[in-house]
Amino acid sequence: MTVQSLWAATAQPAPALQSLYGERQCDVVIIGAGYTGLSAAYHIAQSGREPVIVEANTLAWGASGRNGGVVSPKFRVGFPTLMSRFGRDTALHLYHAGHAAVNSLVEMVQTLRITDANLHMGGHIAAAHNVHALAGLEATANWIKRETGGASSVMVSAGQVREMTGTAIFSGGLLTSGAGGIHPLNYARGIARHLVGRGVKLFTESPAQRVSHQNGRIVVHTPTGAVSARHVIYATNGYSDQTRLTQTLHQRLIPFRSAIIATEPLPPQVLDRLMPGGQVCGDTKRMLRWFRVVGNRLIFGGRGAFGKHDSQSAFDDLRRSMAVVFPVLEDVPIAYSWSGLVAMTLDYLPHAGQLDERSYYAIGYNGGGVAMSTWMGKQLAAMTAGEKVQLGLLAGDGFNPIPLHAFRAPGVRLAAGWQQFLDVIGR
Ligand SMILES: Cc1cc2nc3c(=O)[nH]c(=O)nc-3n(C[C@H](O)[C@H](O)[C@H](O)COP(=O)(O)OP(=O)(O)OC[C@H]3O[C@@H](n4cnc5c(N)ncnc54)[C@H](O)[C@@H]3O)c2cc1C
């Protein structure tokens, strides 16, 4: 089974990077070179402080180099639900945080002129897989209109969704305008290129293994070096199991494998009918399926294999799922298949906080962190500067290790099976 991503096959070269050898000093040492770590480094450098990044693998090796590139302000939990559980102010705060996240990504791309990220803000369609889900989308659209006075998301009919996507299987949808698609690996490499160009040290193949405290500073140790800093940022998200150092973060998460396939180039007569308006689309199933057109291919994502490794059967499932949504693609060959771990949390929200006086983190994007992790990096930069940051429900209060975390693997299978069953019976 060949597992290679479309992004890796089409990305601009990464900047030349090396491992950490010897000892270094800086203001903030960042563990993990995905969007969270890269964005934190950018904003720390902008404030005149010196960041250093250590990455266990290669640049953007984690979710940031493998995701679907869907840029969206939404969370997994709908705003009406958030309001009924936590009140109006909290729901509104999250609504604005989601949009601020998208803005911070757009600003990053524009400021650093990352043109090869191919950012296209054509909008996002949440497509209802049944009438029950359609009612949920209507509630969200009404909430946004009533509570924000804006029309950032509007309902579209089943016919409009068919015209916008090229498939007739959906009951209608919610079109969000401040959303779109990006080449995720070029985005990460673009930020890294800028950082390296301004002299920021970014070390790859340098896993942070332990920390120690010396003379009022925190020291992060890798196999061949150490970085001493005033603060440390953990930006390890769904890959927090790489070393024991981040075990306490790993235990707050339920990593879940998400897979993507990309077709071979499609003939114009097929391509012209798929997503002609350039939107990106995700459905309302609990086991979300999503798709977008990239160049002359369709890319289609959904649940991957359970466990630590890819499996051909999970990619085959995804292919069958794509053929249900787009029967015209049934016999189209798949050129690329790949997967990665999304970091789920029990409340379906990301969180940023402090582990101790010198240690900060932001993790748990629940498969929706392309924009949010960029924004969280900015918040982490401010937090390490001693600024008060209003994170509301996204703060780390109450975000604790999950009891019996070691038994999560069978738990994930059970939960996924239950969610799939609910999808099948239409609830
Ligand atoms: C298949 C897939 C599809 C997705 N699609 C979308 C999408 O379309 N839209 C969207 O908004 N979100 C999507 N996501 C989620 C999104 O990609 C993530 O939320 C985001 O990339 C998180 O960035 P991050 O920097 O926090 O983590 P990551 O990019 O995962 O980076 C964490 C890094 O930490 C490093 N690391 C771990 N431990 C150590 C250590 N001890 N020392 C040094 N380094 C360490 C890892 O090697 C890794 O590179 C998707 C995720 C996946 C897996």
CSV table of C-alpha atoms and ligand atoms in Angstrom, one decimal:
chain,number,residue,atom,x,y,z
A,1,MET,CA,0.0,0.0,0.0
A,2,THR,CA,1.5,3.3,-1.0
A,3,VAL,CA,0.7,6.1,1.4
A,4,GLN,CA,1.7,9.5,0.0
A,5,SER,CA,-0.1,12.8,0.3
A,6,LEU,CA,-1.0,15.1,-2.6
A,7,TRP,CA,0.5,17.9,-0.5
A,8,ALA,CA,3.9,16.2,-0.2
A,9,ALA,CA,3.9,15.5,-3.9
A,10,THR,CA,3.1,19.1,-4.9
A,11,ALA,CA,4.7,21.3,-2.2
A,12,GLN,CA,7.5,23.8,-2.6
A,13,PRO,CA,10.7,22.5,-1.1
A,14,ALA,CA,11.1,22.9,2.7
A,15,PRO,CA,13.8,25.2,3.9
A,16,ALA,CA,17.0,23.4,4.8
A,17,LEU,CA,16.9,22.5,8.5
A,18,GLN,CA,19.1,20.7,10.9
A,19,SER,CA,19.0,18.9,14.2
A,20,LEU,CA,19.9,20.6,17.5
A,21,TYR,CA,23.5,20.0,18.6
A,22,GLY,CA,24.8,21.6,21.7
A,23,GLU,CA,23.3,24.2,24.0
A,24,ARG,CA,21.3,27.3,23.2
A,25,GLN,CA,19.5,30.1,25.0
A,26,CYS,CA,16.4,31.9,23.9
A,27,ASP,CA,13.2,33.5,25.4
A,28,VAL,CA,10.7,30.8,24.5
A,29,VAL,CA,11.4,27.3,23.4
A,30,ILE,CA,8.6,25.7,21.4
A,31,ILE,CA,8.1,22.0,21.1
A,32,GLY,CA,6.5,21.0,17.8
A,33,ALA,CA,6.7,22.6,14.3
A,34,GLY,CA,3.1,22.5,13.1
A,35,TYR,CA,0.9,25.6,12.8
A,36,THR,CA,0.6,26.2,16.5
A,37,GLY,CA,4.3,26.2,17.1
A,38,LEU,CA,5.2,28.1,13.9
A,39,SER,CA,2.5,30.7,14.6
A,40,ALA,CA,3.7,31.1,18.2
A,41,ALA,CA,7.3,31.5,17.0
A,42,TYR,CA,6.2,34.1,14.4
A,43,HIS,CA,4.3,36.2,17.0
A,44,ILE,CA,7.0,35.9,19.6
A,45,ALA,CA,9.6,37.1,17.1
A,46,GLN,CA,7.3,39.9,16.1
A,47,SER,CA,7.3,41.1,19.7
A,48,GLY,CA,11.0,41.3,19.7
A,49,ARG,CA,11.7,38.1,21.7
A,50,GLU,CA,13.7,35.1,20.5
A,51,PRO,CA,11.9,31.8,20.0
A,52,VAL,CA,13.6,28.5,19.2
A,53,ILE,CA,11.5,25.5,17.8
A,54,VAL,CA,12.4,21.9,18.3
A,55,GLU,CA,10.5,19.3,16.2
A,56,ALA,CA,10.8,15.6,16.7
A,57,ASN,CA,10.3,14.7,13.0
A,58,THR,CA,10.4,16.9,9.9
A,59,LEU,CA,8.8,20.3,9.5
A,60,ALA,CA,5.0,20.0,9.7
A,61,TRP,CA,5.3,16.3,9.9
A,62,GLY,CA,2.1,16.1,12.1
A,63,ALA,CA,-1.4,17.1,11.2
A,64,SER,CA,-0.3,20.5,9.7
A,65,GLY,CA,1.4,18.8,6.7
A,66,ARG,CA,-1.4,16.2,6.2
A,67,ASN,CA,-4.8,17.8,6.7
A,68,GLY,CA,-7.5,18.6,4.2
A,69,GLY,CA,-6.7,22.3,4.1
A,70,VAL,CA,-10.3,23.3,4.9
A,71,VAL,CA,-10.2,26.8,6.5
A,72,SER,CA,-13.3,27.4,8.6
A,73,PRO,CA,-14.5,29.4,11.6
A,74,LYS,CA,-16.7,26.7,13.0
A,75,PHE,CA,-16.4,24.4,15.9
A,76,ARG,CA,-17.6,20.8,16.2
A,77,VAL,CA,-20.3,22.0,18.7
A,78,GLY,CA,-23.0,24.3,17.2
A,79,PHE,CA,-23.6,27.8,18.6
A,80,PRO,CA,-27.2,27.1,19.7
A,81,THR,CA,-25.9,24.2,21.8
A,82,LEU,CA,-23.1,26.2,23.2
A,83,MET,CA,-25.6,28.9,24.2
A,84,SER,CA,-28.0,26.6,25.9
A,85,ARG,CA,-25.1,25.0,27.8
A,86,PHE,CA,-22.9,28.0,28.7
A,87,GLY,CA,-24.9,31.1,28.0
A,88,ARG,CA,-25.0,33.8,25.3
A,89,ASP,CA,-21.8,35.5,26.1
A,90,THR,CA,-19.8,32.3,26.0
A,91,ALA,CA,-21.3,31.3,22.7
A,92,LEU,CA,-20.7,34.7,21.2
A,93,HIS,CA,-17.1,34.7,22.4
A,94,LEU,CA,-16.5,31.4,20.6
A,95,TYR,CA,-18.2,32.7,17.5
A,96,HIS,CA,-15.9,35.7,17.4
A,97,ALA,CA,-12.8,33.5,18.2
A,98,GLY,CA,-13.6,31.3,15.2
A,99,HIS,CA,-13.7,34.2,12.9
A,100,ALA,CA,-10.6,35.8,14.5
A,101,ALA,CA,-8.9,32.5,13.8
A,102,VAL,CA,-9.7,32.6,10.1
A,103,ASN,CA,-8.6,36.3,10.0
A,104,SER,CA,-5.3,35.4,11.6
A,105,LEU,CA,-4.6,32.8,9.0
A,106,VAL,CA,-5.6,35.1,6.1
A,107,GLU,CA,-3.4,37.8,7.7
A,108,MET,CA,-0.4,35.4,8.0
A,109,VAL,CA,-0.7,34.3,4.4
A,110,GLN,CA,-1.0,37.9,3.2
A,111,THR,CA,1.7,39.4,5.4
A,112,LEU,CA,4.2,36.7,4.6
A,113,ARG,CA,3.1,36.5,1.0
A,114,ILE,CA,2.7,32.8,1.0
A,115,THR,CA,1.2,32.7,-2.5
A,116,ASP,CA,1.9,29.0,-3.0
A,117,ALA,CA,-0.5,28.3,-0.2
A,118,ASN,CA,-3.2,28.9,-2.8
A,119,LEU,CA,-5.6,30.3,-0.2
A,120,HIS,CA,-9.0,30.6,-1.8
A,121,MET,CA,-11.8,31.9,0.4
A,122,GLY,CA,-14.7,30.6,-1.7
A,123,GLY,CA,-16.9,29.6,1.2
A,124,HIS,CA,-17.8,26.4,3.1
A,125,ILE,CA,-20.9,24.4,2.6
A,126,ALA,CA,-22.1,22.3,5.6
A,127,ALA,CA,-24.3,19.8,3.7
A,128,ALA,CA,-27.2,18.2,5.6
A,129,HIS,CA,-27.2,14.4,5.3
A,130,ASN,CA,-30.9,14.2,6.4
A,131,VAL,CA,-33.8,16.5,7.4
A,132,HIS,CA,-32.9,16.2,11.1
A,133,ALA,CA,-29.4,17.6,10.4
A,134,LEU,CA,-31.0,20.3,8.2
A,135,ALA,CA,-33.0,21.5,11.1
A,136,GLY,CA,-29.8,21.8,13.1
A,137,LEU,CA,-28.2,23.9,10.4
A,138,GLU,CA,-31.3,26.1,10.3
A,139,ALA,CA,-31.0,26.6,14.1
A,140,THR,CA,-27.4,27.7,13.6
A,141,ALA,CA,-28.2,30.1,10.7
A,142,ASN,CA,-31.0,31.7,12.9
A,143,TRP,CA,-28.7,31.9,15.9
A,144,ILE,CA,-26.1,33.8,13.9
A,145,LYS,CA,-28.6,36.2,12.4
A,146,ARG,CA,-30.3,36.8,15.7
A,147,GLU,CA,-27.2,37.0,18.0
A,148,THR,CA,-24.6,38.6,15.7
A,149,GLY,CA,-26.9,40.6,13.3
A,150,GLY,CA,-24.7,39.3,10.5
A,151,ALA,CA,-25.2,36.9,7.6
A,152,SER,CA,-21.8,35.1,7.7
A,153,SER,CA,-23.8,31.8,7.2
A,154,VAL,CA,-27.0,31.5,5.2
A,155,MET,CA,-29.2,28.5,4.4
A,156,VAL,CA,-29.1,27.1,0.8
A,157,SER,CA,-31.7,24.7,-0.6
A,158,ALA,CA,-31.1,21.1,-1.7
A,159,GLY,CA,-31.1,22.3,-5.3
A,160,GLN,CA,-28.5,25.0,-4.6
A,161,VAL,CA,-26.3,22.5,-2.8
A,162,ARG,CA,-26.6,20.2,-5.8
A,163,GLU,CA,-25.5,23.0,-8.1
A,164,MET,CA,-22.7,24.0,-5.9
A,165,THR,CA,-21.3,20.5,-5.2
A,166,GLY,CA,-22.4,18.3,-8.2
A,167,THR,CA,-24.2,15.8,-5.9
A,168,ALA,CA,-27.9,15.4,-5.2
A,169,ILE,CA,-27.6,13.4,-2.0
A,170,PHE,CA,-27.9,16.3,0.5
A,171,SER,CA,-31.1,17.8,1.9
A,172,GLY,CA,-29.8,21.4,1.9
A,173,GLY,CA,-27.0,23.2,3.6
A,174,LEU,CA,-25.4,26.1,5.4
A,175,LEU,CA,-23.1,28.3,3.3
A,176,THR,CA,-20.5,30.1,5.4
A,177,SER,CA,-18.7,32.9,3.5
A,178,GLY,CA,-15.6,33.5,5.6
A,179,ALA,CA,-14.1,30.1,4.8
A,180,GLY,CA,-12.2,28.3,2.1
A,181,GLY,CA,-9.3,26.1,1.2
A,182,ILE,CA,-5.5,26.1,1.4
A,183,HIS,CA,-2.5,24.0,0.4
A,184,PRO,CA,-1.7,23.0,4.0
A,185,LEU,CA,1.9,22.0,3.6
A,186,ASN,CA,2.9,25.0,1.6
A,187,TYR,CA,1.2,27.1,4.3
A,188,ALA,CA,3.4,25.6,7.0
A,189,ARG,CA,6.5,25.7,4.8
A,190,GLY,CA,5.8,29.3,4.0
A,191,ILE,CA,5.7,30.4,7.7
A,192,ALA,CA,8.9,28.3,8.3
A,193,ARG,CA,10.7,30.0,5.3
A,194,HIS,CA,9.9,33.4,6.8
A,195,LEU,CA,11.1,32.4,10.3
A,196,VAL,CA,14.3,30.9,9.0
A,197,GLY,CA,14.8,34.0,6.8
A,198,ARG,CA,14.6,36.3,9.8
A,199,GLY,CA,17.1,34.1,11.8
A,200,VAL,CA,14.7,32.1,14.0
A,201,LYS,CA,16.3,28.7,14.8
A,202,LEU,CA,14.1,25.7,13.9
A,203,PHE,CA,15.6,22.3,14.6
A,204,THR,CA,14.1,19.1,13.1
A,205,GLU,CA,14.7,15.5,14.1
A,206,SER,CA,15.1,16.8,17.6
A,207,PRO,CA,12.6,15.3,20.0
A,208,ALA,CA,12.2,17.1,23.3
A,209,GLN,CA,12.7,14.3,25.8
A,210,ARG,CA,12.7,16.0,29.2
A,211,VAL,CA,12.9,19.3,30.9
A,212,SER,CA,14.9,20.5,33.8
A,213,HIS,CA,15.0,23.8,35.8
A,214,GLN,CA,18.3,25.7,36.1
A,215,ASN,CA,18.8,29.2,37.6
A,216,GLY,CA,15.2,30.2,37.2
A,217,ARG,CA,15.0,29.0,33.6
A,218,ILE,CA,13.5,26.0,32.0
A,219,VAL,CA,15.7,23.7,29.9
A,220,VAL,CA,14.4,21.4,27.1
A,221,HIS,CA,16.6,18.5,26.4
A,222,THR,CA,16.8,16.6,23.1
A,223,PRO,CA,19.1,13.6,22.4
A,224,THR,CA,22.0,15.8,21.2
A,225,GLY,CA,21.3,19.2,22.7
A,226,ALA,CA,19.4,21.5,25.1
A,227,VAL,CA,17.6,24.8,24.9
A,228,SER,CA,17.4,27.1,28.0
A,229,ALA,CA,14.5,29.6,28.0
A,230,ARG,CA,12.2,31.6,30.2
A,231,HIS,CA,9.2,29.7,28.9
A,232,VAL,CA,8.3,26.6,27.0
A,233,ILE,CA,5.3,26.1,24.7
A,234,TYR,CA,4.0,22.6,24.0
A,235,ALA,CA,2.5,22.5,20.5
A,236,THR,CA,2.4,18.8,20.0
A,237,ASN,CA,-1.4,18.2,19.6
A,238,GLY,CA,-2.4,14.8,18.3
A,239,TYR,CA,1.2,13.6,18.3
A,240,SER,CA,1.8,14.2,22.0
A,241,ASP,CA,2.7,10.5,22.4
A,242,GLN,CA,6.2,10.9,20.8
A,243,THR,CA,8.0,11.1,24.1
A,244,ARG,CA,7.1,10.7,27.8
A,245,LEU,CA,7.6,14.4,28.3
A,246,THR,CA,4.2,15.2,26.8
A,247,GLN,CA,2.3,12.3,28.3
A,248,THR,CA,0.2,14.6,30.6
A,249,LEU,CA,-1.1,16.4,27.4
A,250,HIS,CA,-1.6,13.1,25.5
A,251,GLN,CA,-3.8,11.9,28.3
A,252,ARG,CA,-6.2,14.8,27.8
A,253,LEU,CA,-6.7,13.8,24.1
A,254,ILE,CA,-8.4,11.0,22.1
A,255,PRO,CA,-6.3,10.7,18.9
A,256,PHE,CA,-8.5,9.6,16.0
A,257,ARG,CA,-7.2,8.7,12.6
A,258,SER,CA,-8.6,10.7,9.7
A,259,ALA,CA,-7.9,9.7,6.1
A,260,ILE,CA,-7.9,11.4,2.8
A,261,ILE,CA,-7.9,10.2,-0.9
A,262,ALA,CA,-7.2,12.3,-4.0
A,263,THR,CA,-8.3,11.2,-7.4
A,264,GLU,CA,-6.2,11.1,-10.5
A,265,PRO,CA,-6.8,14.2,-12.7
A,266,LEU,CA,-10.4,14.3,-13.8
A,267,PRO,CA,-11.6,14.9,-17.4
A,268,PRO,CA,-13.0,18.4,-17.9
A,269,GLN,CA,-16.6,17.1,-18.5
A,270,VAL,CA,-16.5,15.5,-15.0
A,271,LEU,CA,-14.5,18.2,-13.2
A,272,ASP,CA,-16.7,21.1,-14.5
A,273,ARG,CA,-19.7,19.7,-12.5
A,274,LEU,CA,-17.9,19.3,-9.2
A,275,MET,CA,-17.7,22.3,-6.9
A,276,PRO,CA,-17.8,24.8,-9.8
A,277,GLY,CA,-18.1,27.8,-7.4
A,278,GLY,CA,-14.8,26.8,-5.6
A,279,GLN,CA,-16.4,26.2,-2.2
A,280,VAL,CA,-15.3,23.4,0.2
A,281,CYS,CA,-17.8,21.1,1.6
A,282,GLY,CA,-18.3,18.9,4.7
A,283,ASP,CA,-21.4,16.9,5.6
A,284,THR,CA,-23.3,16.8,8.9
A,285,LYS,CA,-22.6,13.2,9.8
A,286,ARG,CA,-21.0,12.5,13.1
A,287,MET,CA,-18.4,10.6,11.1
A,288,LEU,CA,-17.9,13.6,8.9
A,289,ARG,CA,-17.1,13.3,5.2
A,290,TRP,CA,-15.7,16.3,3.4
A,291,PHE,CA,-14.4,17.1,0.0
A,292,ARG,CA,-13.0,19.9,-2.2
A,293,VAL,CA,-11.6,20.2,-5.7
A,294,VAL,CA,-7.8,20.9,-5.8
A,295,GLY,CA,-6.5,21.6,-9.3
A,296,ASN,CA,-8.1,19.0,-11.5
A,297,ARG,CA,-8.6,16.4,-8.7
A,298,LEU,CA,-11.3,15.8,-6.1
A,299,ILE,CA,-10.0,15.2,-2.6
A,300,PHE,CA,-12.3,13.3,-0.2
A,301,GLY,CA,-11.8,12.8,3.5
A,302,GLY,CA,-13.3,10.9,6.4
A,303,ARG,CA,-12.6,8.3,9.1
A,304,GLY,CA,-9.4,6.4,8.8
A,305,ALA,CA,-8.2,3.1,10.2
A,306,PHE,CA,-8.4,2.5,14.0
A,307,GLY,CA,-5.1,2.0,15.7
A,308,LYS,CA,-1.6,3.2,15.0
A,309,HIS,CA,-1.3,2.5,11.3
A,310,ASP,CA,-3.0,3.1,8.0
A,311,SER,CA,-5.0,0.3,6.5
A,312,GLN,CA,-6.0,-0.3,2.9
A,313,SER,CA,-9.5,-1.3,4.0
A,314,ALA,CA,-10.0,2.2,5.5
A,315,PHE,CA,-9.0,3.8,2.2
A,316,ASP,CA,-11.3,1.4,0.3
A,317,ASP,CA,-14.2,2.4,2.7
A,318,LEU,CA,-13.4,6.0,1.9
A,319,ARG,CA,-13.4,5.4,-1.8
A,320,ARG,CA,-16.8,3.6,-1.5
A,321,SER,CA,-18.1,6.6,0.5
A,322,MET,CA,-16.9,8.9,-2.3
A,323,ALA,CA,-18.7,6.9,-4.9
A,324,VAL,CA,-21.9,7.2,-2.8
A,325,VAL,CA,-21.6,11.0,-2.8
A,326,PHE,CA,-20.3,11.2,-6.4
A,327,PRO,CA,-21.4,8.1,-8.4
A,328,VAL,CA,-19.7,9.5,-11.4
A,329,LEU,CA,-16.3,8.9,-9.6
A,330,GLU,CA,-16.9,5.2,-9.0
A,331,ASP,CA,-14.3,4.0,-11.4
A,332,VAL,CA,-11.9,6.9,-11.2
A,333,PRO,CA,-8.4,5.8,-10.0
A,334,ILE,CA,-7.1,7.1,-6.7
A,335,ALA,CA,-3.7,8.8,-7.0
A,336,TYR,CA,-2.9,9.6,-3.4
A,337,SER,CA,-4.1,8.1,-0.1
A,338,TRP,CA,-2.8,9.3,3.3
A,339,SER,CA,-3.9,9.9,6.9
A,340,GLY,CA,-3.1,11.6,10.2
A,341,LEU,CA,-4.2,11.9,13.7
A,342,VAL,CA,-6.8,14.5,14.8
A,343,ALA,CA,-6.8,15.3,18.5
A,344,MET,CA,-10.3,15.0,19.9
A,345,THR,CA,-11.3,16.3,23.3
A,346,LEU,CA,-14.2,15.2,25.6
A,347,ASP,CA,-15.9,18.6,25.1
A,348,TYR,CA,-15.0,18.8,21.4
A,349,LEU,CA,-13.2,22.1,21.9
A,350,PRO,CA,-9.5,23.0,21.7
A,351,HIS,CA,-7.8,24.4,24.8
A,352,ALA,CA,-4.9,26.5,25.7
A,353,GLY,CA,-3.5,27.0,29.1
A,354,GLN,CA,-0.6,26.7,31.5
A,355,LEU,CA,0.9,23.6,33.0
A,356,ASP,CA,3.1,25.5,35.5
A,357,GLU,CA,4.7,28.9,35.9
A,358,ARG,CA,6.8,28.5,32.8
A,359,SER,CA,4.9,26.0,30.6
A,360,TYR,CA,2.1,26.7,28.2
A,361,TYR,CA,0.2,24.6,25.7
A,362,ALA,CA,-2.5,24.6,23.0
A,363,ILE,CA,-4.0,21.3,21.8
A,364,GLY,CA,-7.2,19.5,21.0
A,365,TYR,CA,-8.4,21.0,17.7
A,366,ASN,CA,-10.9,18.2,17.0
A,367,GLY,CA,-10.0,18.1,13.3
A,368,GLY,CA,-10.6,21.8,12.8
A,369,GLY,CA,-7.4,23.5,13.6
A,370,VAL,CA,-6.0,24.9,10.4
A,371,ALA,CA,-7.2,28.4,11.3
A,372,MET,CA,-7.6,27.9,15.0
A,373,SER,CA,-4.1,26.7,15.6
A,374,THR,CA,-2.7,29.7,13.8
A,375,TRP,CA,-4.8,31.9,16.2
A,376,MET,CA,-3.8,29.8,19.3
A,377,GLY,CA,-0.2,30.3,18.4
A,378,LYS,CA,-0.8,34.1,18.6
A,379,GLN,CA,-2.5,33.7,22.0
A,380,LEU,CA,0.4,31.6,23.3
A,381,ALA,CA,2.9,34.3,22.2
A,382,ALA,CA,0.8,36.8,24.2
A,383,MET,CA,0.5,34.5,27.2
A,384,THR,CA,4.3,34.0,27.4
A,385,ALA,CA,4.7,37.8,27.3
A,386,GLY,CA,2.6,37.9,30.5
A,387,GLU,CA,-0.5,39.4,28.7
A,388,LYS,CA,-3.9,38.5,29.9
A,389,VAL,CA,-5.7,36.6,27.2
A,390,GLN,CA,-9.4,36.0,27.3
A,391,LEU,CA,-9.9,32.5,26.1
A,392,GLY,CA,-13.3,31.8,27.7
A,393,LEU,CA,-14.3,28.2,27.2
A,394,LEU,CA,-11.1,27.6,25.3
A,395,ALA,CA,-9.0,28.1,28.4
A,396,GLY,CA,-7.4,25.1,30.1
A,397,ASP,CA,-9.6,25.2,33.3
A,398,GLY,CA,-11.0,21.8,33.9
A,399,PHE,CA,-9.2,20.4,30.9
A,400,ASN,CA,-7.6,17.5,32.7
A,401,PRO,CA,-6.2,14.0,31.8
A,402,ILE,CA,-9.0,11.6,30.9
A,403,PRO,CA,-9.6,9.0,33.6
A,404,LEU,CA,-8.6,5.4,32.4
A,405,HIS,CA,-6.9,7.0,29.3
A,406,ALA,CA,-5.0,3.8,28.7
A,407,PHE,CA,-8.2,2.1,27.8
A,408,ARG,CA,-9.1,4.6,25.1
A,409,ALA,CA,-8.4,2.4,22.1
A,410,PRO,CA,-11.3,0.0,22.6
A,411,GLY,CA,-13.4,3.0,23.9
A,412,VAL,CA,-12.7,4.9,20.6
A,413,ARG,CA,-13.9,1.8,18.6
A,414,LEU,CA,-17.0,1.5,20.6
A,415,ALA,CA,-17.8,5.2,20.4
A,416,ALA,CA,-17.1,5.3,16.7
A,417,GLY,CA,-19.3,2.3,16.1
A,418,TRP,CA,-22.1,4.0,18.1
A,419,GLN,CA,-21.7,7.2,16.1
A,420,GLN,CA,-21.8,5.4,12.8
A,421,PHE,CA,-24.9,3.5,13.9
A,422,LEU,CA,-26.6,6.8,14.7
A,423,ASP,CA,-25.5,8.2,11.3
A,424,VAL,CA,-27.0,5.1,9.6
A,425,ILE,CA,-30.4,5.3,11.4
A,426,GLY,CA,-30.5,9.0,10.5
A,427,ARG,CA,-30.3,10.5,14.0
B,1,LIG,C1,-6.1,13.9,8.1
B,1,LIG,C2,-6.4,15.2,8.7
B,1,LIG,C3,-7.2,16.1,8.1
B,1,LIG,C4,-7.5,17.4,8.7
B,1,LIG,N1,-8.2,18.3,8.0
B,1,LIG,C5,-8.4,19.5,8.5
B,1,LIG,C6,-9.1,20.5,7.7
B,1,LIG,O1,-9.4,20.3,6.6
B,1,LIG,N2,-9.3,21.7,8.3
B,1,LIG,C7,-8.9,22.0,9.6
B,1,LIG,O2,-9.2,23.1,10.1
B,1,LIG,N3,-8.3,21.1,10.3
B,1,LIG,C8,-8.0,19.8,9.8
B,1,LIG,N4,-7.3,18.9,10.5
B,1,LIG,C9,-6.7,19.3,11.8
B,1,LIG,C10,-5.5,20.2,11.7
B,1,LIG,O3,-4.6,19.7,10.7
B,1,LIG,C11,-4.8,20.4,13.0
B,1,LIG,O4,-5.7,20.9,14.0
B,1,LIG,C12,-3.6,21.3,13.0
B,1,LIG,O5,-2.7,21.0,12.0
B,1,LIG,C13,-2.9,21.2,14.4
B,1,LIG,O6,-1.6,21.9,14.3
B,1,LIG,P1,-0.6,21.7,15.5
B,1,LIG,O7,0.6,22.5,15.1
B,1,LIG,O8,-1.2,22.0,16.8
B,1,LIG,O9,-0.2,20.1,15.5
B,1,LIG,P2,0.6,19.2,14.5
B,1,LIG,O10,0.6,19.8,13.2
B,1,LIG,O11,0.1,17.9,14.7
B,1,LIG,O12,2.1,19.4,15.0
B,1,LIG,C14,2.5,18.8,16.2
B,1,LIG,C15,4.0,18.5,16.0
B,1,LIG,O13,4.6,18.2,17.3
B,1,LIG,C16,5.7,17.4,17.1
B,1,LIG,N5,6.1,16.7,18.3
B,1,LIG,C17,5.3,15.9,19.1
B,1,LIG,N6,6.0,15.5,20.2
B,1,LIG,C18,7.2,16.2,20.1
B,1,LIG,C19,8.4,16.2,21.0
B,1,LIG,N7,8.4,15.5,22.1
B,1,LIG,N8,9.4,17.0,20.6
B,1,LIG,C20,9.4,17.7,19.5
B,1,LIG,N9,8.3,17.7,18.6
B,1,LIG,C21,7.3,16.9,18.9
B,1,LIG,C22,5.1,16.4,16.0
B,1,LIG,O14,6.2,15.7,15.3
B,1,LIG,C23,4.3,17.3,15.1
B,1,LIG,O15,5.1,17.7,14.0
B,1,LIG,C24,-7.0,17.7,10.0
B,1,LIG,C25,-6.1,16.8,10.6
B,1,LIG,C26,-5.8,15.6,10.0
B,1,LIG,C27,-4.9,14.6,10.7
